Each structure stands twice: as structure tokens, then as C-alpha cells.
Amino acid sequence: MIHNKIRVRGRKIKFDKRRDIFSCCQARGLNFPTHISSREPTEDETFLAQIQTAIQSRTKVLLTVMASSSTFSTWALNGGVLVPKVSRNDGEFICNYLNCCVKRTPFMPTSQSAHVSRSCVFPGAKAIDWRRGKLSPKGGLQCKALEVDTKHSFSLGNKFQLEDVIEAQQFDRDTLSAIFEVALEMEKIEKNSAGSQILKGYLMATLFYEPSTRTRLSFESAMKRLGGEVLTTENAREFSSAAKGETLEDTIRTVEGYSDIIVMRHFESGAARRAATTASIPIINAGDGPGQHPTQALLDVYTIQREIGKLDGIKVGLVGDLAYGRTVRSLAYLLAKYKDVKIYFVSPEVVKMKDDIKDYLTSRGVEWEESADLLEVASKCDVVYQTRIQRERFGERIDLYEEARGKYIVNLDVLNVMQKHAVVMHPLPRLDEITVDVDVDPRAAYFRQAKNGLYIRMALLKLLLLGW
């Protein structure tokens, strides 16, 4: 028996039988038959059976649903989630027939969906198959499977492939390239004094249980530059109900009622995944303890592409705290997507890169090497990616922190051996691991890198809330 869930006015209703599917659809304005008997199945019943077959094979099915109700329009069944493609003003009705996980997909206001054909919600109107340009007359209810496709589609108006941004492994190379194209468009918007209003009417909540400057402010700036609004908690660990013992899950269930998307930083590895499992709106991981920081990795790869001009065939030196540094872990995952990349690990013994990353790189055919000689590595690399030794990860072992701190410093001596095209990057904040006299060198890319975070986060907010 395939278990299903349906969202009606913010509530998830579980049902097991096809008659319940019909009843729920009828309740929302669709004229599906509500009885099941031994007679020959109707066209609608046959169509629903085809949907379930396609879901079980995990393919992507594009559907056009034409009804006299204002609830439905063009839908796409992608990865098991049935999502409206032609937007409307709320996200009340989303079915997931595959894994009983329902996400409330925020829809753009009607005024912003003018690029889509005349809405299917009006009886007698015409609906355009956005892939093939075909017209379909609308008389009553008609459901037609248009296409089965397992490839990504980055066409304008398509749903973003991801519901949440939790870890770097979610992204493939094609998706990364497409996101970077959107980031370039966001850069143009940011430089236009008029800005953009594409996210007007949307609210982003930022839940930060750890300190942040660049990540939190860049997300908030990104939302406001696209016309959206922000609800923020700067120190949720101390100034939220977490201080009273409230669970993360309860906090997420509460905050999702006030917002359309949540950006969260947490001190525990895996917290973002727990939040995404709980929430019915998109969750963006802004760092989860020593786990991952996927949006930082995205902006890092974007910066490398902008600075070096390529991502294939590059050599990258990861320096500093590699054991607890979530930025370098996520970056290593993304670099593995590209060809002929070599990664050097340069770190004190107590904060060496963990075996899970090394094993992953080996499994992907990525060459890596550990070294204790920063000067030698810097002379070979296109990118020297420095990180600070994080005192907060050592707990009471201050002796180990002092042992690691200051061992590898990027200074003028390192710059002198670097190639002319190479760059120095850092996720910031820095302490003394990059001397200030490096800042004036054009190869010091870390402040340009921080600015690129704005464009990447603008792109992610646009994609998660509106799609391509």
C-alpha cells in the first residue's frame, strides 16, 4: 500500500486509498469520481495509476491539469513531489506519493507569473505546454501526461531541483553551473540602484545559534535586495526559547508558521538535516557545527571560477583547521565534481583532515596529498585556501589550540612563491593566519570572495522560492 499525505490549508492529512485521493481532489474543486467498483476504470483513474507507476520508477513526469477550480494549473512531479508550476498566491495543496514527506512550496504572486501561459485556472482558457508550445483547450477537467524525463531542466519557470540546501553533496556539476549563471544575474540586480521586487511578499527567518557576521548579514541583505522581508534571531542559543529547553523541532515548527524560508546556523552537526525533516518550508544550512557549510562552498567555487577562470584541472591548497572547519569539508565535496583537480592538505597534526573526506575524494578519483610545507604547496597551487584555527571547537583543551595556532601563516613570503594568477582565499573571520600586509596584493581575494556570497545567496533564495 502506498501511503500518501496531502496538505490542505497548512495541515498534513494522511490517506491510504484511491477513493481518498478522489475525495481530497474533489474537495479542492476537482471533479474526480469518488467511488471505486469493479467496473472499467475511468480515464482519470487510469491516469492516477500511471502517476503512481511513474513515481515508483522515480522518473520525472510533467503534467497539465486543467480544471474549473482555481486550485490547480500546470504541475510537475519531480522526485516524488507533486508541485504546481503555474504559481498562485498560496501553497495549500501539495501531495507526495513517494515518501510521505510534504513540503509547502511558496508560490510567487500572480503578478509575477506573467511569463507563463494564461493560467489554467480559468475555464475555457488555453494552456500552453511550456516544453513544446502546444495549446490545450480547457473544458472541465482534463489531465494529460506530457513527458517523462529524467534530466535536469533549468528552463525559466521550472521548479528548483532541491527543496532544501543542507549539504554540498546535493549539487551536481550542471546544477552548480546553472546556479552560477543566476548569481551573475543577481550581481547585475545588486549593481542596479533600483534593485528588484521579485521576492516582495516573502519572509525569511534567520535562526543563528552561533555567532555570524558575513553569513547572516549577506542572507539578510540578499533577501532585502530582492524585495523580501526578514525575521531575525541573532543569538538563538541564548535569546530564544532554546534557552528554556525547547527542542529544535518545536522551534522549527513554530517559526515556519511565520515565514516562507528558514536560514539556520546551529552548533550541532546534523541539526540542519533535522530541521529539514521537520519543516514544510525550505531550510538553508548556514553552518552546522563542525559538519558542513554548503552556501559557503558554493560561493567559494563561484569565486574560484571568477578569479581563475576555470574549475577543471586546478590545484587547491586547504590550510589550517581541516578537522573542524566545515567550510573546507563542504568545499572538498564540491571540488570533487570537477576533472583533474588536486587538493593539498596543510594543517597542524591535531586538526588534520578527517578520513571521511579523504575516502570520498579517493572514491571520486580526486588526487589529494598531505603536506607540512606551506611554501612548497603555495608554489604549486592556483588557490591557497586559508582557515583559522577555531578555538571554540577545542572545548577545555586550550593546550591543543595553542599548539595548532600560528603554525601556518600566509604572509609576504608565501605570496612571493605563489604564481601570478593564483589567489589567496579565506572564509573569514581571520585572526593572525593571514597578515594584513597581504591585503593590498591583488591576489588577496577574500574580500571579493565575501562579496560573492551575496550573489550566491540571492540566487539560492530566488531559486528556492520561485524556481528557475
Short mmCIF file of C-alpha atoms in Angstrom, two decimals:
data_model
loop_
_atom_site.label_atom_id
_atom_site.label_comp_id
_atom_site.label_asym_id
_atom_site.label_seq_id
_atom_site.Cartn_x
_atom_site.Cartn_y
_atom_site.Cartn_z
CA MET A 1 0.00 0.00 0.00
CA ILE A 2 1.39 3.39 -0.95
CA HIS A 3 0.89 5.86 1.87
CA ASN A 4 0.24 9.42 0.88
CA LYS A 5 -0.05 12.79 2.50
CA ILE A 6 -1.89 15.85 1.37
CA ARG A 7 -1.60 19.42 2.63
CA VAL A 8 -4.90 21.28 2.93
CA ARG A 9 -4.73 24.78 4.41
CA GLY A 10 -1.46 24.10 6.19
CA ARG A 11 -2.34 20.67 7.57
CA LYS A 12 -0.98 17.30 6.53
CA ILE A 13 -3.68 14.63 6.08
CA LYS A 14 -2.61 11.03 5.64
CA PHE A 15 -4.64 8.71 3.45
CA ASP A 16 -4.17 5.23 2.02
CA LYS A 17 -6.89 4.62 -0.56
CA ARG A 18 -7.51 5.96 -4.02
CA ARG A 19 -11.03 6.91 -3.03
CA ASP A 20 -9.47 9.28 -0.52
CA ILE A 21 -7.34 10.77 -3.29
CA PHE A 22 -10.51 11.41 -5.27
CA SER A 23 -12.31 12.85 -2.25
CA CYS A 24 -9.46 15.22 -1.45
CA CYS A 25 -9.23 16.33 -5.06
CA GLN A 26 -12.99 16.86 -5.21
CA ALA A 27 -12.81 18.88 -2.00
CA ARG A 28 -10.38 21.22 -3.71
CA GLY A 29 -12.59 21.69 -6.78
CA LEU A 30 -11.60 18.75 -8.99
CA ASN A 31 -14.33 16.52 -10.35
CA PHE A 32 -12.66 13.16 -9.83
CA PRO A 33 -15.14 10.28 -9.29
CA THR A 34 -15.44 9.36 -5.62
CA HIS A 35 -16.43 5.73 -5.99
CA ILE A 36 -14.42 2.65 -6.80
CA SER A 37 -16.02 -0.51 -8.06
CA SER A 38 -15.38 -3.50 -10.31
CA ARG A 39 -16.32 -1.51 -13.44
CA GLU A 40 -13.76 -0.49 -16.02
CA PRO A 41 -11.58 2.31 -14.66
CA THR A 42 -12.29 5.79 -15.92
CA GLU A 43 -9.71 7.85 -17.76
CA ASP A 44 -8.99 9.78 -14.58
CA GLU A 45 -8.45 6.60 -12.54
CA THR A 46 -6.16 5.17 -15.21
CA PHE A 47 -4.22 8.42 -15.19
CA LEU A 48 -3.70 8.30 -11.41
CA ALA A 49 -2.44 4.73 -11.71
CA GLN A 50 0.07 5.93 -14.33
CA ILE A 51 1.25 8.60 -11.90
CA GLN A 52 1.91 6.01 -9.20
CA THR A 53 3.79 3.78 -11.66
CA ALA A 54 5.98 6.70 -12.71
CA ILE A 55 6.64 7.60 -9.08
CA GLN A 56 7.80 4.09 -8.25
CA SER A 57 10.30 4.27 -11.11
CA ARG A 58 11.50 7.64 -9.72
CA THR A 59 11.17 9.42 -13.06
CA LYS A 60 10.09 12.96 -13.69
CA VAL A 61 6.61 13.36 -15.13
CA LEU A 62 5.27 16.63 -16.46
CA LEU A 63 1.51 17.03 -16.24
CA THR A 64 -1.06 19.56 -17.32
CA VAL A 65 -4.07 19.67 -15.02
CA MET A 66 -6.91 21.78 -16.35
CA ALA A 67 -9.84 22.34 -14.04
CA SER A 68 -12.64 24.78 -13.36
CA SER A 69 -11.17 25.24 -9.89
CA SER A 70 -8.60 27.94 -9.12
CA THR A 71 -6.55 25.41 -7.18
CA PHE A 72 -4.62 23.69 -9.95
CA SER A 73 -2.73 24.62 -13.06
CA THR A 74 0.42 23.10 -14.54
CA TRP A 75 2.08 20.57 -12.26
CA ALA A 76 5.38 18.75 -12.26
CA LEU A 77 6.05 15.51 -10.48
CA ASN A 78 9.77 15.68 -9.70
CA GLY A 79 11.45 13.27 -7.31
CA GLY A 80 8.12 12.24 -5.83
CA VAL A 81 6.77 15.69 -5.02
CA LEU A 82 3.77 17.00 -6.95
CA VAL A 83 4.24 20.73 -7.24
CA PRO A 84 2.27 23.41 -9.10
CA LYS A 85 4.30 25.07 -11.86
CA VAL A 86 2.00 27.97 -12.65
CA SER A 87 2.10 29.93 -9.45
CA ARG A 88 -0.68 31.20 -7.31
CA ASN A 89 -0.91 33.05 -4.04
CA ASP A 90 -0.64 30.26 -1.51
CA GLY A 91 0.81 26.80 -1.10
CA GLU A 92 -2.05 24.84 0.38
CA PHE A 93 -2.11 21.65 -1.66
CA ILE A 94 0.95 19.51 -2.27
CA CYS A 95 0.98 15.71 -2.46
CA ASN A 96 4.00 13.48 -2.09
CA TYR A 97 3.08 9.98 -3.19
CA LEU A 98 6.51 8.50 -2.72
CA ASN A 99 7.98 9.10 0.69
CA CYS A 100 5.29 10.71 2.86
CA CYS A 101 7.32 13.89 3.15
CA VAL A 102 5.44 17.03 2.27
CA LYS A 103 6.99 20.43 1.61
CA ARG A 104 4.96 23.57 1.42
CA THR A 105 6.23 25.22 -1.72
CA PRO A 106 5.90 29.00 -1.66
CA PHE A 107 4.37 30.37 -4.84
CA MET A 108 5.16 33.68 -6.45
CA PRO A 109 2.36 36.23 -6.62
CA THR A 110 0.15 36.05 -9.69
CA SER A 111 1.53 39.30 -11.00
CA GLN A 112 4.98 37.74 -11.22
CA SER A 113 3.96 34.74 -13.29
CA ALA A 114 3.26 36.66 -16.48
CA HIS A 115 5.94 34.71 -18.34
CA VAL A 116 3.77 31.60 -18.01
CA SER A 117 0.91 31.00 -20.43
CA ARG A 118 -2.57 32.14 -19.49
CA SER A 119 -3.31 30.49 -16.20
CA CYS A 120 -5.00 27.12 -16.36
CA VAL A 121 -7.26 28.13 -13.52
CA PHE A 122 -9.78 29.85 -15.78
CA PRO A 123 -12.38 27.67 -17.56
CA GLY A 124 -12.33 27.92 -21.32
CA ALA A 125 -8.83 29.41 -21.40
CA LYS A 126 -5.93 27.85 -23.24
CA ALA A 127 -2.97 26.23 -21.56
CA ILE A 128 0.46 26.05 -23.14
CA ASP A 129 2.69 23.05 -22.72
CA TRP A 130 5.73 25.08 -21.71
CA ARG A 131 8.14 22.47 -23.10
CA ARG A 132 6.55 22.01 -26.51
CA GLY A 133 4.47 25.11 -27.04
CA LYS A 134 1.25 23.16 -27.65
CA LEU A 135 -2.18 24.56 -26.88
CA SER A 136 -4.80 22.59 -25.00
CA PRO A 137 -8.45 23.65 -24.88
CA LYS A 138 -9.85 23.59 -21.39
CA GLY A 139 -13.32 22.22 -20.91
CA GLY A 140 -13.92 20.90 -17.43
CA LEU A 141 -11.22 18.56 -16.10
CA GLN A 142 -8.54 17.22 -18.39
CA CYS A 143 -5.31 15.58 -17.20
CA LYS A 144 -2.66 14.66 -19.70
CA ALA A 145 0.84 13.28 -19.20
CA LEU A 146 3.07 15.36 -21.39
CA GLU A 147 6.51 13.90 -20.94
CA VAL A 148 8.70 11.55 -18.95
CA ASP A 149 12.19 12.89 -18.46
CA THR A 150 14.98 12.06 -16.03
CA LYS A 151 17.20 15.02 -17.00
CA HIS A 152 17.55 18.30 -15.16
CA SER A 153 15.69 21.23 -16.64
CA PHE A 154 16.87 24.75 -15.91
CA SER A 155 14.31 26.47 -18.14
CA LEU A 156 12.65 29.66 -16.96
CA GLY A 157 9.74 28.88 -14.68
CA ASN A 158 10.84 25.38 -13.77
CA LYS A 159 10.97 24.26 -10.15
CA PHE A 160 14.38 24.23 -8.50
CA GLN A 161 15.65 20.66 -8.12
CA LEU A 162 16.25 20.99 -4.38
CA GLU A 163 13.75 21.66 -1.61
CA ASP A 164 16.44 22.46 0.97
CA VAL A 165 20.14 23.27 0.95
CA ILE A 166 21.69 21.01 3.58
CA GLU A 167 24.99 19.66 2.27
CA ALA A 168 27.38 20.06 -0.64
CA GLN A 169 26.72 16.54 -1.93
CA GLN A 170 23.26 17.67 -3.08
CA PHE A 171 24.70 19.55 -6.03
CA ASP A 172 25.87 18.12 -9.32
CA ARG A 173 28.04 19.90 -11.84
CA ASP A 174 25.21 21.01 -14.13
CA THR A 175 23.24 22.45 -11.22
CA LEU A 176 26.29 24.33 -9.98
CA SER A 177 26.82 25.91 -13.40
CA ALA A 178 23.16 26.92 -13.58
CA ILE A 179 23.27 28.45 -10.08
CA PHE A 180 26.36 30.44 -11.05
CA GLU A 181 24.52 31.84 -14.05
CA VAL A 182 21.73 33.01 -11.77
CA ALA A 183 24.34 34.52 -9.43
CA LEU A 184 25.67 36.58 -12.33
CA GLU A 185 22.17 37.91 -12.90
CA MET A 186 21.92 38.71 -9.20
CA GLU A 187 25.14 40.69 -9.46
CA LYS A 188 23.52 42.86 -12.12
CA ILE A 189 20.49 43.37 -9.89
CA GLU A 190 22.66 44.36 -6.94
CA LYS A 191 24.50 46.94 -9.04
CA ASN A 192 21.23 48.40 -10.27
CA SER A 193 20.18 51.07 -7.81
CA ALA A 194 16.51 50.28 -8.46
CA GLY A 195 17.00 46.76 -7.13
CA SER A 196 14.38 44.04 -7.59
CA GLN A 197 10.99 43.17 -6.10
CA ILE A 198 10.78 39.53 -7.18
CA LEU A 199 10.55 38.34 -3.55
CA LYS A 200 8.11 41.01 -2.41
CA GLY A 201 5.64 39.45 0.00
CA TYR A 202 8.04 36.72 1.15
CA LEU A 203 9.52 36.45 4.65
CA MET A 204 12.85 34.84 5.53
CA ALA A 205 13.59 33.79 9.12
CA THR A 206 17.22 33.57 10.23
CA LEU A 207 17.89 31.32 13.22
CA PHE A 208 21.53 31.60 14.28
CA TYR A 209 22.56 29.58 17.32
CA GLU A 210 26.22 30.51 16.73
CA PRO A 211 27.84 33.90 16.06
CA SER A 212 27.90 35.12 12.47
CA THR A 213 28.62 38.34 10.63
CA ARG A 214 29.06 37.65 6.92
CA THR A 215 26.65 34.73 6.55
CA ARG A 216 23.76 36.25 8.46
CA LEU A 217 24.12 39.76 7.04
CA SER A 218 24.64 38.54 3.48
CA PHE A 219 21.49 36.42 3.65
CA GLU A 220 19.50 39.31 5.09
CA SER A 221 20.93 41.70 2.51
CA ALA A 222 20.14 39.19 -0.25
CA MET A 223 16.51 38.92 0.83
CA LYS A 224 16.01 42.66 1.10
CA ARG A 225 17.71 43.38 -2.23
CA LEU A 226 15.15 41.09 -3.86
CA GLY A 227 12.23 42.83 -2.18
CA GLY A 228 11.64 40.38 0.67
CA GLU A 229 11.49 40.88 4.41
CA VAL A 230 13.50 39.36 7.26
CA LEU A 231 12.72 37.99 10.72
CA THR A 232 15.95 37.51 12.60
CA THR A 233 17.32 35.97 15.79
CA GLU A 234 21.00 36.79 16.11
CA ASN A 235 21.80 34.58 19.09
CA ALA A 236 19.08 31.96 19.18
CA ARG A 237 21.01 29.78 21.61
CA GLU A 238 20.73 32.45 24.30
CA PHE A 239 17.84 34.68 23.25
CA SER A 240 15.26 32.18 22.03
CA SER A 241 13.15 29.50 23.69
CA ALA A 242 16.10 27.14 23.23
CA ALA A 243 17.40 28.72 26.43
CA LYS A 244 14.24 27.40 28.10
CA GLY A 245 14.82 23.89 26.81
CA GLU A 246 12.67 23.96 23.67
CA THR A 247 13.66 21.33 21.12
CA LEU A 248 14.94 22.29 17.69
CA GLU A 249 11.99 20.52 16.10
CA ASP A 250 9.46 22.56 18.08
CA THR A 251 11.27 25.77 17.23
CA ILE A 252 11.21 24.94 13.52
CA ARG A 253 7.50 24.02 13.60
CA THR A 254 6.78 27.37 15.22
CA VAL A 255 8.98 29.58 13.05
CA GLU A 256 7.78 28.03 9.78
CA GLY A 257 4.35 29.39 10.62
CA TYR A 258 5.75 32.92 10.45
CA SER A 259 7.97 32.66 7.36
CA ASP A 260 8.44 31.24 3.88
CA ILE A 261 12.05 30.06 4.24
CA ILE A 262 14.42 29.48 7.17
CA VAL A 263 18.18 30.07 7.20
CA MET A 264 19.73 28.31 10.19
CA ARG A 265 23.14 28.06 11.80
CA HIS A 266 23.50 25.58 14.63
CA PHE A 267 26.26 24.32 16.89
CA GLU A 268 25.44 20.63 16.33
CA SER A 269 26.46 18.68 13.25
CA GLY A 270 23.36 17.29 11.57
CA ALA A 271 21.00 19.91 13.01
CA ALA A 272 20.15 21.28 9.56
CA ARG A 273 19.03 17.86 8.38
CA ARG A 274 16.80 17.50 11.44
CA ALA A 275 15.28 20.88 10.70
CA ALA A 276 14.66 20.00 7.06
CA THR A 277 12.98 16.74 8.07
CA THR A 278 10.66 18.67 10.37
CA ALA A 279 9.88 21.71 8.24
CA SER A 280 7.37 22.09 5.44
CA ILE A 281 9.19 25.13 4.03
CA PRO A 282 12.74 25.33 2.61
CA ILE A 283 15.66 25.14 5.03
CA ILE A 284 19.11 26.52 4.22
CA ASN A 285 22.05 25.25 6.26
CA ALA A 286 24.19 28.25 7.20
CA GLY A 287 26.62 26.01 9.07
CA ASP A 288 26.01 23.14 11.48
CA GLY A 289 28.83 22.86 13.97
CA PRO A 290 31.82 21.01 12.51
CA GLY A 291 29.56 19.47 9.84
CA GLN A 292 29.05 21.47 6.66
CA HIS A 293 28.55 24.97 5.28
CA PRO A 294 27.19 24.40 1.77
CA THR A 295 26.44 28.01 0.83
CA GLN A 296 30.00 28.96 1.74
CA ALA A 297 31.27 26.18 -0.51
CA LEU A 298 29.05 27.43 -3.34
CA LEU A 299 30.42 30.95 -3.08
CA ASP A 300 33.96 29.56 -2.80
CA VAL A 301 33.65 27.59 -6.04
CA TYR A 302 31.96 30.57 -7.70
CA THR A 303 34.88 32.75 -6.59
CA ILE A 304 37.45 30.29 -7.92
CA GLN A 305 35.69 30.27 -11.28
CA ARG A 306 35.58 34.07 -11.38
CA GLU A 307 39.19 34.50 -10.23
CA ILE A 308 40.98 31.64 -12.00
CA GLY A 309 38.66 31.28 -14.98
CA LYS A 310 38.22 27.52 -14.68
CA LEU A 311 37.41 24.73 -12.26
CA ASP A 312 38.78 21.71 -14.10
CA GLY A 313 42.48 20.99 -13.74
CA ILE A 314 43.12 23.26 -10.77
CA LYS A 315 45.27 22.71 -7.70
CA VAL A 316 43.92 23.85 -4.35
CA GLY A 317 45.73 24.02 -1.02
CA LEU A 318 43.47 23.74 2.02
CA VAL A 319 45.30 25.18 5.01
CA GLY A 320 44.59 25.46 8.73
CA ASP A 321 41.82 23.80 10.71
CA LEU A 322 40.79 20.93 8.47
CA ALA A 323 39.35 18.71 11.21
CA TYR A 324 36.67 21.09 12.45
CA GLY A 325 36.48 23.51 9.54
CA ARG A 326 33.06 22.94 7.95
CA THR A 327 33.96 25.25 5.06
CA VAL A 328 36.84 23.11 3.82
CA ARG A 329 34.79 19.93 4.16
CA SER A 330 32.00 21.30 2.00
CA LEU A 331 34.48 22.77 -0.47
CA ALA A 332 36.21 19.40 -0.86
CA TYR A 333 32.88 17.78 -1.72
CA LEU A 334 32.21 20.35 -4.44
CA LEU A 335 35.72 20.29 -5.90
CA ALA A 336 35.28 16.54 -6.40
CA LYS A 337 32.67 17.36 -9.07
CA TYR A 338 35.38 18.65 -11.40
CA LYS A 339 38.02 16.97 -13.53
CA ASP A 340 41.74 16.67 -12.84
CA VAL A 341 41.58 18.54 -9.55
CA LYS A 342 44.32 18.04 -6.99
CA ILE A 343 43.90 19.02 -3.34
CA TYR A 344 46.70 19.56 -0.85
CA PHE A 345 46.01 19.36 2.89
CA VAL A 346 48.28 21.53 5.04
CA SER A 347 47.45 21.56 8.74
CA PRO A 348 48.80 21.00 12.25
CA GLU A 349 48.67 17.38 13.35
CA VAL A 350 45.80 17.92 15.80
CA VAL A 351 43.45 19.31 13.12
CA LYS A 352 44.22 17.13 10.13
CA MET A 353 41.54 16.44 7.53
CA LYS A 354 39.33 13.56 8.63
CA ASP A 355 39.28 10.23 6.87
CA ASP A 356 35.70 10.53 5.60
CA ILE A 357 36.68 13.37 3.27
CA LYS A 358 39.83 11.59 2.14
CA ASP A 359 37.89 8.41 1.43
CA TYR A 360 35.26 10.36 -0.51
CA LEU A 361 37.88 12.08 -2.67
CA THR A 362 39.58 8.77 -3.35
CA SER A 363 36.28 7.17 -4.33
CA ARG A 364 35.71 10.01 -6.81
CA GLY A 365 39.17 9.69 -8.31
CA VAL A 366 40.37 13.02 -6.90
CA GLU A 367 44.08 13.19 -6.18
CA TRP A 368 44.99 14.52 -2.75
CA GLU A 369 48.18 14.88 -0.75
CA GLU A 370 49.06 15.86 2.82
CA SER A 371 51.99 18.17 3.33
CA ALA A 372 53.70 20.05 6.14
CA ASP A 373 55.40 22.56 3.83
CA LEU A 374 53.14 25.53 3.09
CA LEU A 375 55.68 27.29 0.89
CA GLU A 376 56.07 24.29 -1.38
CA VAL A 377 52.32 23.80 -1.68
CA ALA A 378 51.69 27.52 -2.31
CA SER A 379 54.16 27.49 -5.20
CA LYS A 380 52.14 24.77 -6.95
CA CYS A 381 48.57 25.88 -6.29
CA ASP A 382 46.08 28.01 -8.12
CA VAL A 383 44.24 28.61 -4.83
CA VAL A 384 45.59 28.82 -1.30
CA TYR A 385 42.52 28.49 0.94
CA GLN A 386 43.48 29.52 4.45
CA THR A 387 41.28 28.95 7.52
CA ARG A 388 41.57 29.97 11.14
CA ILE A 389 42.15 27.54 13.98
CA GLN A 390 38.79 27.52 15.76
CA ARG A 391 39.22 27.85 19.48
CA GLU A 392 35.52 27.14 20.10
CA ARG A 393 35.93 23.58 18.79
CA PHE A 394 38.61 22.63 21.34
CA GLY A 395 36.47 22.91 24.47
CA GLU A 396 38.70 22.87 27.52
CA ARG A 397 41.79 21.62 25.61
CA ILE A 398 43.31 25.07 25.26
CA ASP A 399 46.75 23.45 25.15
CA LEU A 400 45.88 21.78 21.85
CA TYR A 401 44.53 25.03 20.46
CA GLU A 402 47.72 26.88 21.32
CA GLU A 403 49.73 24.05 19.77
CA ALA A 404 47.89 24.42 16.47
CA ARG A 405 47.52 28.18 16.33
CA GLY A 406 50.06 30.17 14.35
CA LYS A 407 51.79 27.21 12.74
CA TYR A 408 50.80 28.09 9.18
CA ILE A 409 50.55 31.77 8.29
CA VAL A 410 50.06 33.28 4.85
CA ASN A 411 52.41 36.27 4.67
CA LEU A 412 54.57 38.02 2.09
CA ASP A 413 56.93 35.03 1.99
CA VAL A 414 54.05 32.84 0.84
CA LEU A 415 52.94 35.44 -1.72
CA ASN A 416 56.46 35.60 -3.14
CA VAL A 417 56.39 31.91 -4.10
CA MET A 418 52.83 31.90 -5.44
CA GLN A 419 52.11 32.04 -9.14
CA LYS A 420 50.97 35.36 -10.61
CA HIS A 421 47.47 34.09 -11.43
CA ALA A 422 46.96 32.32 -8.08
CA VAL A 423 44.75 33.69 -5.32
CA VAL A 424 44.52 33.57 -1.55
CA MET A 425 41.05 32.83 -0.16
CA HIS A 426 39.66 32.71 3.37
CA PRO A 427 36.08 32.19 4.62
CA LEU A 428 36.70 34.82 7.33
CA PRO A 429 36.91 35.91 10.05
CA ARG A 430 40.67 35.82 10.27
CA LEU A 431 42.86 36.23 13.29
CA ASP A 432 46.58 36.16 12.54
CA GLU A 433 46.67 33.38 9.91
CA ILE A 434 46.86 35.97 7.08
CA THR A 435 48.97 39.03 7.79
CA VAL A 436 47.38 42.40 6.96
CA ASP A 437 50.16 43.33 4.51
CA VAL A 438 48.80 40.63 2.20
CA ASP A 439 45.56 42.59 1.78
CA VAL A 440 46.99 45.04 -0.75
CA ASP A 441 48.14 42.31 -3.12
CA PRO A 442 45.65 41.76 -6.00
CA ARG A 443 45.89 38.03 -5.36
CA ALA A 444 44.20 38.52 -1.97
CA ALA A 445 40.68 37.50 -3.00
CA TYR A 446 38.99 37.00 0.38
CA PHE A 447 37.02 40.26 0.47
CA ARG A 448 35.87 39.73 -3.12
CA GLN A 449 35.00 36.21 -2.01
CA ALA A 450 32.82 37.58 0.79
CA LYS A 451 31.01 39.87 -1.65
CA ASN A 452 30.31 36.91 -3.93
CA GLY A 453 28.43 35.37 -1.02
CA LEU A 454 25.74 37.99 -1.51
CA TYR A 455 25.18 36.98 -5.15
CA ILE A 456 25.13 33.25 -4.41
CA ARG A 457 22.65 33.70 -1.57
CA MET A 458 20.44 35.97 -3.66
CA ALA A 459 20.44 33.22 -6.28
CA LEU A 460 19.56 30.49 -3.78
CA LEU A 461 16.69 32.48 -2.27
CA LYS A 462 15.29 33.18 -5.72
CA LEU A 463 15.59 29.55 -6.79
CA LEU A 464 14.14 28.01 -3.64
CA LEU A 465 11.19 30.40 -3.51
CA LEU A 466 10.44 30.99 -7.19
CA GLY A 467 12.33 28.35 -9.19
CA TRP A 468 14.38 28.90 -12.30
#
